[in-house]
């Protein structure tokens, strides 16, 4: 199969790309700042630049599956403190519109019976202080999945909603502070640990291979809604 992972230069996207390539799929990675990666075909494409996205898909041509892990989100802060209207705009520009732009331009290149997989996150299913902007953008992405599944059929459209992961998302957070965050989250989750990029990569493989799944949000979050956080 020929699979595009948009946002595959690091974290979950890279883990998924490596897993899929290891099983024999032709994997193409695209994203802002993506450099050469051994054994993988890569393209540096800015997900906020629609003409660049369009040119990328024109060059790549027909594909079987499109996985869109791209999306930068500002973790925000207090609604009456750090959060502003600009914070909301930046969050939606960095995640919602990137994924919508890529899906809009890439959908016409997905072969019949293929799939598009979006990425949201658990903040819209479990109330957490300081995450109102992230909750909003994740909820918006999950909300469009059923409609896109109808409009783009027979292309399957699903979303993966991860919980807290030990990935490059946390780059810049001091090590001691980060370990305290992970320890607190792990103690509150039923599974007793935070997730990894590899956990979500296996979910990507499952969604791609599940030909009877569409319009679904797959939650891989360690039991976040039942957590004691």
XYZ file of N, CA and C in Angstrom:
687
model
N 0.840 -1.201 0.000
C 0.000 0.000 0.000
C 0.872 1.247 0.000
N 0.347 2.309 -0.562
C 1.037 3.592 -0.620
C 0.366 4.529 0.381
N 1.140 4.971 1.368
C 0.579 5.713 2.488
C 1.330 7.021 2.687
N 0.601 8.117 2.814
C 1.186 9.409 3.168
C 0.939 9.662 4.644
N 2.002 9.978 5.379
C 1.891 10.415 6.764
C 2.281 11.887 6.794
N 1.286 12.734 6.935
C 1.545 14.171 6.937
C 1.746 14.605 8.388
N 2.972 15.050 8.688
C 3.357 15.335 10.057
C 4.193 14.205 10.621
N 4.875 13.491 9.743
C 5.580 12.279 10.150
C 7.051 12.461 10.453
N 7.485 13.694 10.673
C 8.900 13.923 10.918
C 9.357 13.589 12.316
N 8.419 13.441 13.238
C 8.777 13.137 14.627
C 7.570 12.551 15.341
N 7.770 12.135 16.585
C 6.670 11.699 17.439
C 5.833 10.581 16.865
N 4.519 10.718 17.019
C 3.574 9.686 16.585
C 3.666 9.445 15.083
N 3.762 10.511 14.309
C 3.823 10.358 12.864
C 5.010 9.533 12.411
N 6.169 9.811 12.988
C 7.371 9.066 12.617
C 7.272 7.618 13.074
N 6.748 7.398 14.269
C 6.590 6.022 14.759
C 5.653 5.231 13.858
N 4.552 5.867 13.421
C 3.612 5.194 12.525
C 4.256 4.912 11.175
N 4.998 5.886 10.659
C 5.655 5.709 9.361
C 6.639 4.543 9.404
N 7.414 4.452 10.473
C 8.395 3.368 10.597
C 7.704 2.006 10.718
N 6.611 1.954 11.480
C 5.879 0.698 11.648
C 5.306 0.224 10.318
N 4.715 1.147 9.573
C 4.100 0.786 8.302
C 5.147 0.411 7.254
N 6.266 1.126 7.261
C 7.338 0.812 6.319
C 7.946 -0.554 6.629
N 8.058 -0.883 7.913
C 8.664 -2.157 8.322
C 7.848 -3.350 7.860
N 6.541 -3.155 7.678
C 5.715 -4.276 7.231
C 5.619 -4.340 5.700
N 6.283 -3.388 5.027
C 6.366 -3.447 3.571
C 5.584 -2.413 2.809
N 4.902 -1.501 3.508
C 4.158 -0.451 2.814
C 5.105 0.613 2.267
N 4.683 1.253 1.175
C 5.411 2.410 0.658
C 4.930 3.633 1.439
N 5.811 4.231 2.226
C 5.429 5.324 3.111
C 6.111 6.614 2.675
N 5.311 7.655 2.561
C 5.809 8.980 2.206
C 5.520 9.919 3.373
N 6.550 10.590 3.862
C 6.398 11.514 4.981
C 6.442 12.943 4.468
N 5.506 13.756 4.960
C 5.486 15.181 4.616
C 5.276 15.994 5.884
N 5.764 17.204 5.867
C 5.561 18.082 7.009
C 6.537 19.232 6.996
N 6.269 20.223 7.791
C 7.133 21.385 7.866
C 8.465 21.006 8.502
N 9.535 21.323 7.825
C 10.867 21.059 8.365
C 11.305 19.616 8.310
N 10.582 18.771 7.588
C 10.970 17.366 7.484
C 12.233 17.240 6.645
N 13.224 16.555 7.187
C 14.460 16.322 6.457
C 14.567 14.890 5.991
N 15.709 14.518 5.399
C 15.891 13.141 4.924
C 15.804 12.136 6.071
N 15.133 11.021 5.826
C 15.023 9.939 6.795
C 15.332 8.631 6.075
N 16.229 7.855 6.630
C 16.694 6.643 5.972
C 15.545 5.692 5.654
N 15.460 5.307 4.400
C 14.471 4.335 3.967
C 13.087 4.895 3.716
N 12.923 6.212 3.881
C 11.606 6.827 3.701
C 11.696 7.995 2.726
N 10.676 8.139 1.932
C 10.595 9.269 1.005
C 9.997 10.456 1.748
N 10.672 11.593 1.733
C 10.237 12.730 2.537
C 10.058 13.989 1.690
N 9.118 14.827 2.138
C 8.866 16.119 1.510
C 8.695 17.172 2.604
N 9.348 18.310 2.446
C 9.146 19.432 3.363
C 7.968 20.252 2.843
N 6.841 20.186 3.553
C 5.615 20.872 3.132
C 5.002 21.559 4.348
N 4.712 22.830 4.226
C 4.076 23.595 5.302
C 2.568 23.361 5.248
N 2.017 22.804 6.324
C 0.590 22.491 6.350
C -0.322 23.700 6.377
N 0.234 24.897 6.539
C -0.577 26.120 6.484
C -0.585 26.726 5.084
N 0.178 26.136 4.169
C 0.328 26.666 2.812
C -0.443 25.773 1.832
N -1.657 26.175 1.493
C -2.509 25.332 0.657
C -1.908 25.067 -0.714
N -1.363 26.061 -1.433
C -0.736 25.760 -2.727
C 0.396 24.741 -2.614
N 1.178 24.805 -1.532
C 2.269 23.841 -1.348
C 1.718 22.440 -1.092
N 0.632 22.351 -0.330
C -0.012 21.051 -0.087
C -0.536 20.484 -1.402
N -1.170 21.343 -2.185
C -1.726 20.907 -3.463
C -0.621 20.398 -4.391
N 0.489 21.117 -4.454
C 1.609 20.711 -5.307
C 2.206 19.383 -4.842
N 2.243 19.187 -3.535
C 2.755 17.922 -2.984
C 1.923 16.742 -3.458
N 0.605 16.839 -3.337
C -0.244 15.720 -3.745
C -0.221 15.519 -5.260
N -0.088 16.589 -6.006
C 0.031 16.453 -7.460
C 1.279 15.660 -7.818
N 2.360 15.879 -7.084
C 3.606 15.158 -7.359
C 3.522 13.704 -6.911
N 2.928 13.463 -5.753
C 2.860 12.107 -5.204
C 1.864 11.236 -5.968
N 0.739 11.822 -6.385
C -0.266 11.075 -7.126
C -1.144 10.211 -6.240
N -1.729 9.181 -6.818
C -2.699 8.337 -6.117
C -2.064 7.644 -4.918
N -2.842 7.578 -3.831
C -2.381 6.913 -2.612
C -3.513 6.031 -2.083
N -3.165 5.143 -1.175
C -4.175 4.271 -0.565
C -4.693 4.828 0.753
N -3.800 5.461 1.516
C -4.201 5.971 2.825
C -3.488 7.282 3.123
N -4.180 8.157 3.839
C -3.631 9.440 4.268
C -3.784 9.547 5.782
N -2.677 9.688 6.471
C -2.666 9.834 7.928
C -2.158 11.238 8.247
N -2.949 12.009 9.003
C -2.600 13.409 9.256
C -2.356 13.605 10.749
N -1.111 13.480 11.153
C -0.762 13.683 12.551
C -0.317 15.115 12.819
N -0.161 15.907 11.761
C 0.341 17.277 11.910
C -0.596 18.119 12.752
N -0.033 19.032 13.508
C -0.861 19.952 14.273
C -0.195 20.426 15.537
N 0.264 21.673 15.512
C 0.880 22.262 16.702
C -0.197 22.923 17.549
N -0.181 22.683 18.863
C -1.150 23.317 19.754
C -0.442 23.979 20.920
N -0.801 25.226 21.164
C -0.337 25.927 22.352
C -1.131 25.384 23.543
N -0.438 24.972 24.601
C -1.149 24.377 25.725
C -1.971 25.401 26.503
N -1.843 26.653 26.157
C -2.751 27.671 26.685
C -2.482 28.054 28.121
N -3.528 28.042 28.925
C -3.438 28.470 30.309
C -4.815 28.833 30.811
N -4.870 29.654 31.840
C -6.130 30.058 32.450
C -7.000 30.836 31.468
N -8.293 30.503 31.431
C -9.219 31.172 30.507
C -9.294 32.669 30.785
N -9.238 33.060 32.042
C -9.308 34.478 32.393
C -7.927 35.093 32.581
N -6.894 34.296 32.328
C -5.534 34.787 32.466
C -4.808 34.820 31.137
N -4.094 33.705 30.809
C -3.241 33.683 29.618
C -4.004 33.554 28.308
N -5.182 32.960 28.337
C -5.915 32.710 27.093
C -6.502 33.996 26.535
N -6.272 34.207 25.244
C -6.844 35.356 24.535
C -7.486 34.858 23.247
N -8.149 35.758 22.546
C -8.709 35.368 21.252
C -7.602 34.949 20.294
N -6.427 35.551 20.422
C -5.295 35.186 19.576
C -4.833 33.767 19.877
N -4.886 33.372 21.140
C -4.519 32.004 21.512
C -5.408 30.995 20.794
N -6.714 31.271 20.792
C -7.652 30.377 20.098
C -7.351 30.331 18.604
N -7.102 31.489 18.008
C -6.814 31.518 16.567
C -5.550 30.731 16.244
N -4.511 30.902 17.055
C -3.256 30.191 16.804
C -3.442 28.687 16.967
N -4.227 28.293 17.939
C -4.483 26.864 18.150
C -5.214 26.260 16.962
N -6.242 26.945 16.469
C -6.995 26.431 15.317
C -6.163 26.495 14.045
N -5.385 27.562 13.863
C -4.524 27.648 12.680
C -3.489 26.531 12.682
N -2.948 26.221 13.858
C -1.869 25.248 13.944
C -2.308 23.802 13.867
N -3.583 23.518 14.196
C -4.022 22.120 14.209
C -5.255 21.886 13.335
N -6.358 22.559 13.621
C -7.590 22.311 12.871
C -7.403 22.601 11.382
N -6.923 23.799 11.067
C -6.850 24.166 9.655
C -5.767 23.401 8.912
N -4.690 23.048 9.589
C -3.677 22.215 8.941
C -4.284 20.883 8.521
N -5.002 20.231 9.437
C -5.577 18.924 9.105
C -6.691 19.043 8.060
N -7.510 20.061 8.173
C -8.573 20.260 7.175
C -7.968 20.555 5.809
N -6.951 21.402 5.750
C -6.312 21.722 4.472
C -5.728 20.480 3.814
N -5.028 19.674 4.608
C -4.400 18.468 4.053
C -5.462 17.474 3.601
N -6.507 17.281 4.401
C -7.582 16.359 4.021
C -8.294 16.847 2.766
N -8.537 18.155 2.680
C -9.259 18.719 1.533
C -8.478 18.528 0.237
N -7.169 18.774 0.295
C -6.358 18.644 -0.923
C -6.024 17.190 -1.232
N -5.892 16.358 -0.191
C -5.468 14.986 -0.408
C -6.583 14.010 -0.726
N -7.822 14.343 -0.355
C -8.934 13.393 -0.484
C -9.125 12.900 -1.910
N -8.944 13.775 -2.875
C -9.181 13.376 -4.273
C -8.139 12.398 -4.791
N -7.042 12.219 -4.055
C -5.979 11.311 -4.487
C -6.050 9.949 -3.803
N -6.982 9.792 -2.856
C -7.104 8.520 -2.143
C -7.870 7.515 -2.992
N -7.277 6.372 -3.211
C -7.903 5.328 -4.020
C -9.189 4.824 -3.372
N -10.093 4.317 -4.202
C -11.360 3.778 -3.713
C -11.096 2.713 -2.649
N -11.798 2.845 -1.527
C -11.615 1.901 -0.442
C -10.498 2.265 0.516
N -9.839 3.402 0.254
C -8.761 3.853 1.127
C -9.299 4.625 2.321
N -8.400 5.327 3.008
C -8.833 5.998 4.229
C -8.071 7.286 4.482
N -8.702 8.146 5.297
C -8.076 9.350 5.833
C -8.209 9.270 7.351
N -7.109 9.459 8.050
C -7.127 9.419 9.507
C -6.667 10.751 10.065
N -7.541 11.408 10.820
C -7.210 12.660 11.484
C -6.728 12.371 12.907
N -6.221 13.412 13.567
C -5.769 13.280 14.948
C -6.323 14.398 15.801
N -6.976 14.034 16.899
C -7.484 15.044 17.838
C -6.748 14.869 19.165
N -7.459 14.567 20.249
C -6.821 14.400 21.549
C -7.866 14.391 22.649
N -7.466 13.955 23.827
C -8.437 13.691 24.885
C -8.967 14.883 25.635
N -8.440 16.082 25.401
C -8.836 17.234 26.216
C -10.297 17.631 26.047
N -10.925 17.238 24.948
C -12.353 17.571 24.763
C -13.273 16.527 25.407
N -12.708 15.420 25.914
C -13.522 14.382 26.550
C -13.332 14.331 28.059
N -12.296 15.009 28.544
C -12.022 15.034 29.983
C -11.604 16.450 30.339
N -12.419 17.133 31.145
C -12.143 18.526 31.492
C -10.844 18.651 32.285
N -9.943 19.478 31.773
C -8.664 19.723 32.425
C -8.408 21.230 32.444
N -8.072 21.756 33.577
C -7.825 23.191 33.680
C -6.659 23.613 32.777
N -6.817 24.796 32.176
C -5.763 25.332 31.332
C -5.731 24.784 29.930
N -6.739 24.016 29.531
C -6.737 23.349 28.224
C -7.955 23.715 27.387
N -8.579 24.854 27.661
C -9.834 25.169 26.976
C -9.641 25.318 25.474
N -8.548 25.916 25.047
C -8.305 26.069 23.610
C -8.029 24.723 22.940
N -7.308 23.840 23.651
C -7.023 22.512 23.108
C -8.298 21.679 23.056
N -9.129 21.799 24.089
C -10.413 21.086 24.088
C -11.263 21.521 22.897
N -11.256 22.811 22.604
C -12.062 23.342 21.511
C -11.611 22.795 20.156
N -10.318 22.794 19.909
C -9.832 22.351 18.602
C -9.990 20.841 18.442
N -9.763 20.078 19.523
C -9.959 18.628 19.429
C -11.428 18.277 19.194
N -12.315 18.985 19.884
C -13.740 18.752 19.688
C -14.181 19.074 18.271
N -13.618 20.133 17.705
C -13.968 20.503 16.331
C -13.525 19.437 15.337
N -12.335 18.904 15.533
C -11.845 17.860 14.629
C -12.693 16.596 14.724
N -13.001 16.170 15.949
C -13.839 14.980 16.099
C -15.224 15.188 15.497
N -15.735 16.424 15.582
C -17.093 16.701 15.108
C -17.231 16.561 13.599
N -16.162 16.803 12.850
C -16.284 16.748 11.387
C -16.118 15.342 10.829
N -15.647 14.412 11.655
C -15.349 13.066 11.158
C -16.577 12.353 10.586
N -17.721 12.290 11.288
C -18.869 11.575 10.710
C -19.355 12.179 9.392
N -19.364 13.509 9.310
C -19.818 14.156 8.076
C -18.864 13.887 6.923
N -17.560 13.957 7.193
C -16.593 13.655 6.139
C -16.693 12.199 5.697
N -17.000 11.310 6.643
C -17.157 9.896 6.288
C -18.299 9.704 5.300
N -19.364 10.493 5.460
C -20.487 10.434 4.515
C -20.124 11.066 3.181
N -19.544 12.249 3.234
C -19.260 12.995 2.006
C -18.183 12.349 1.142
N -17.192 11.744 1.773
C -16.060 11.210 1.027
C -16.155 9.716 0.750
N -17.240 9.068 1.216
C -17.419 7.634 0.981
C -17.281 7.317 -0.508
N -16.636 6.178 -0.855
C -16.241 5.068 0.025
C -14.905 5.235 0.741
N -14.255 6.401 0.581
C -13.071 6.633 1.411
C -13.494 6.664 2.875
N -12.817 5.902 3.701
C -13.139 5.878 5.123
C -12.446 7.041 5.837
N -13.160 7.688 6.743
C -12.599 8.809 7.506
C -12.784 8.532 8.992
N -11.687 8.549 9.725
C -11.719 8.315 11.162
C -10.779 9.291 11.856
N -10.864 9.316 13.173
C -9.964 10.137 13.979
C -9.393 9.288 15.101
N -8.125 9.535 15.422
C -7.503 8.927 16.600
C -7.342 10.018 17.647
N -7.770 9.701 18.869
C -7.726 10.667 19.961
C -6.824 10.141 21.067
N -5.539 10.539 21.083
C -4.621 10.043 22.107
C -4.769 10.803 23.423
N -4.291 10.174 24.481
C -4.161 10.849 25.760
C -2.752 11.397 25.908
N -2.273 11.506 27.140
C -0.938 12.034 27.401
C 0.122 11.057 26.909
N 1.053 11.563 26.092
C 2.083 10.725 25.494
C 3.469 11.264 25.818
N 4.413 10.365 25.921
C 5.813 10.745 26.090
C 6.417 10.925 24.690
N 6.257 12.105 24.130
C 6.723 12.386 22.770
C 7.379 13.764 22.726
N 7.788 14.160 21.518
C 8.434 15.461 21.307
C 7.475 16.630 21.501
N 6.184 16.364 21.708
C 5.222 17.424 22.015
C 5.697 18.245 23.204
N 6.428 17.621 24.127
C 6.830 18.264 25.378
C 8.208 18.913 25.289
N 8.784 18.953 24.092
C 10.105 19.564 23.936
C 10.104 20.987 24.490
N 11.091 21.291 25.295
C 11.182 22.604 25.916
C 10.747 22.622 27.365
N 10.009 21.589 27.788
C 9.620 21.484 29.192
C 10.800 20.927 29.992
N 11.199 21.581 31.073
C 12.329 21.075 31.882
C 12.107 19.629 32.310
N 13.186 18.840 32.291
C 13.084 17.408 32.551
C 12.400 17.089 33.874
N 12.788 17.786 34.927
C 12.209 17.493 36.235
C 10.717 17.781 36.261
N 10.324 18.904 35.656
C 8.905 19.254 35.590
C 8.142 18.240 34.765
N 8.749 17.798 33.673
C 8.085 16.844 32.788
C 7.855 15.511 33.494
N 8.846 15.028 34.215
C 8.692 13.769 34.928
C 7.627 13.875 36.011
N 7.512 15.034 36.625
C 6.456 15.241 37.616
C 5.078 15.175 36.961
N 4.962 15.759 35.775
C 3.698 15.705 35.035
C 3.348 14.268 34.682
N 4.315 13.547 34.112
C 4.070 12.168 33.712
C 3.726 11.284 34.916
N 4.413 11.513 36.024
C 4.156 10.718 37.223
C 2.741 10.960 37.745
N 2.325 12.228 37.753
C 0.971 12.573 38.229
C -0.090 11.954 37.322
N 0.114 12.073 36.003
C -0.855 11.527 35.055
C -0.916 10.009 35.171
N 0.251 9.368 35.242
C 0.295 7.902 35.322
C -0.447 7.388 36.547
N -0.276 8.054 37.674
C -0.942 7.622 38.896
C -2.459 7.779 38.810
N -2.929 8.699 37.971
C -4.362 8.924 37.851
C -5.054 8.066 36.817
N -4.288 7.450 35.917
C -4.878 6.647 34.844
C -5.063 5.185 35.253
N -6.139 4.559 34.801
C -6.335 3.134 35.099
C -5.183 2.238 34.648
N -4.514 2.601 33.531
C -3.422 1.753 33.039
C -2.125 1.980 33.806
N -2.044 3.049 34.588
C -0.881 3.291 35.421
C 0.348 3.818 34.717
N 0.206 4.325 33.522
C 1.345 4.898 32.798
C 0.868 5.870 31.738
N 1.776 6.711 31.248
C 1.457 7.552 30.100
C 1.732 6.749 28.833
N 1.242 7.242 27.717
C 1.397 6.516 26.465
C 2.707 6.822 25.758
N 2.955 6.075 24.698
C 4.140 6.272 23.861
C 3.704 6.461 22.413
N 4.621 6.958 21.609
C 4.343 7.101 20.181
C 4.035 5.753 19.551
N 4.690 4.720 20.039
C 4.479 3.373 19.492
C 3.079 2.849 19.794
N 2.523 3.213 20.962
C 1.134 2.842 21.265
C 0.189 3.364 20.189
N 0.387 4.606 19.810
C -0.511 5.237 18.844
C -0.209 4.756 17.425
N 1.044 4.450 17.148
C 1.390 3.909 15.832
C 0.621 2.624 15.557
N 0.490 1.778 16.581
C -0.274 0.533 16.402
C -1.752 0.829 16.157
N -2.258 1.907 16.748
C -3.643 2.297 16.489
C -3.807 2.774 15.047
N -2.817 3.492 14.538
C -2.845 3.930 13.140
C -2.927 2.724 12.217
N -2.095 1.727 12.487
C -2.114 0.504 11.675
C -3.491 -0.147 11.717
N -4.089 -0.217 12.892
C -5.407 -0.829 13.050
C -6.464 -0.078 12.239
N -6.471 1.250 12.325
C -7.474 2.045 11.616
C -7.319 1.897 10.109
N -6.096 1.910 9.637
C -5.844 1.753 8.202
C -6.361 0.397 7.702
N -6.132 -0.630 8.488
C -6.474 -1.989 8.058
C -7.935 -2.358 8.293
N -8.663 -1.548 9.062
C -10.039 -1.898 9.432
C -11.019 -1.383 8.383
N -11.259 -2.201 7.386
C -12.083 -1.788 6.265
C -13.547 -1.561 6.581
N -13.982 -1.934 7.778
C -15.388 -1.763 8.163
C -15.548 -0.610 9.160
N -14.505 0.175 9.333
C -14.534 1.288 10.288
C -14.507 2.617 9.551
N -15.532 3.457 9.798
C -15.520 4.818 9.268
C -16.429 5.689 10.120
N -16.112 6.980 10.154
C -16.885 7.914 10.963
C -16.658 7.755 12.452
N -15.545 7.153 12.828
C -15.290 6.770 14.214
C -14.139 7.571 14.823
N -14.278 7.921 16.094
C -13.183 8.493 16.870
C -12.650 7.392 17.781
N -11.429 6.983 17.551
C -10.809 5.908 18.326
C -9.983 6.522 19.455
N -10.383 6.271 20.684
C -9.730 6.863 21.858
C -8.666 5.922 22.403
N -7.421 6.352 22.380
C -6.298 5.579 22.901
C -5.651 6.445 23.969
N -6.197 6.368 25.188
C -5.849 7.379 26.195
C -5.597 6.823 27.588
N -5.473 5.511 27.713
C -5.186 4.929 29.015
C -6.321 4.996 30.006
N -7.527 5.284 29.518
C -8.677 5.402 30.406
C -8.874 6.809 30.938
N -8.519 7.808 30.131
C -8.584 9.204 30.591
C -9.941 9.621 31.172
N -11.078 9.281 30.518
C -12.354 9.724 31.088
C -12.635 9.135 32.475
N -12.011 7.997 32.793
C -12.213 7.359 34.087
C -11.095 7.696 35.079
N -10.216 8.616 34.697
C -9.036 8.885 35.500
C -9.349 9.682 36.753
N -8.373 9.690 37.660
C -8.480 10.458 38.899
C -7.694 11.754 38.821
N -7.450 12.251 37.615
C -6.674 13.484 37.436
C -7.455 14.687 37.960
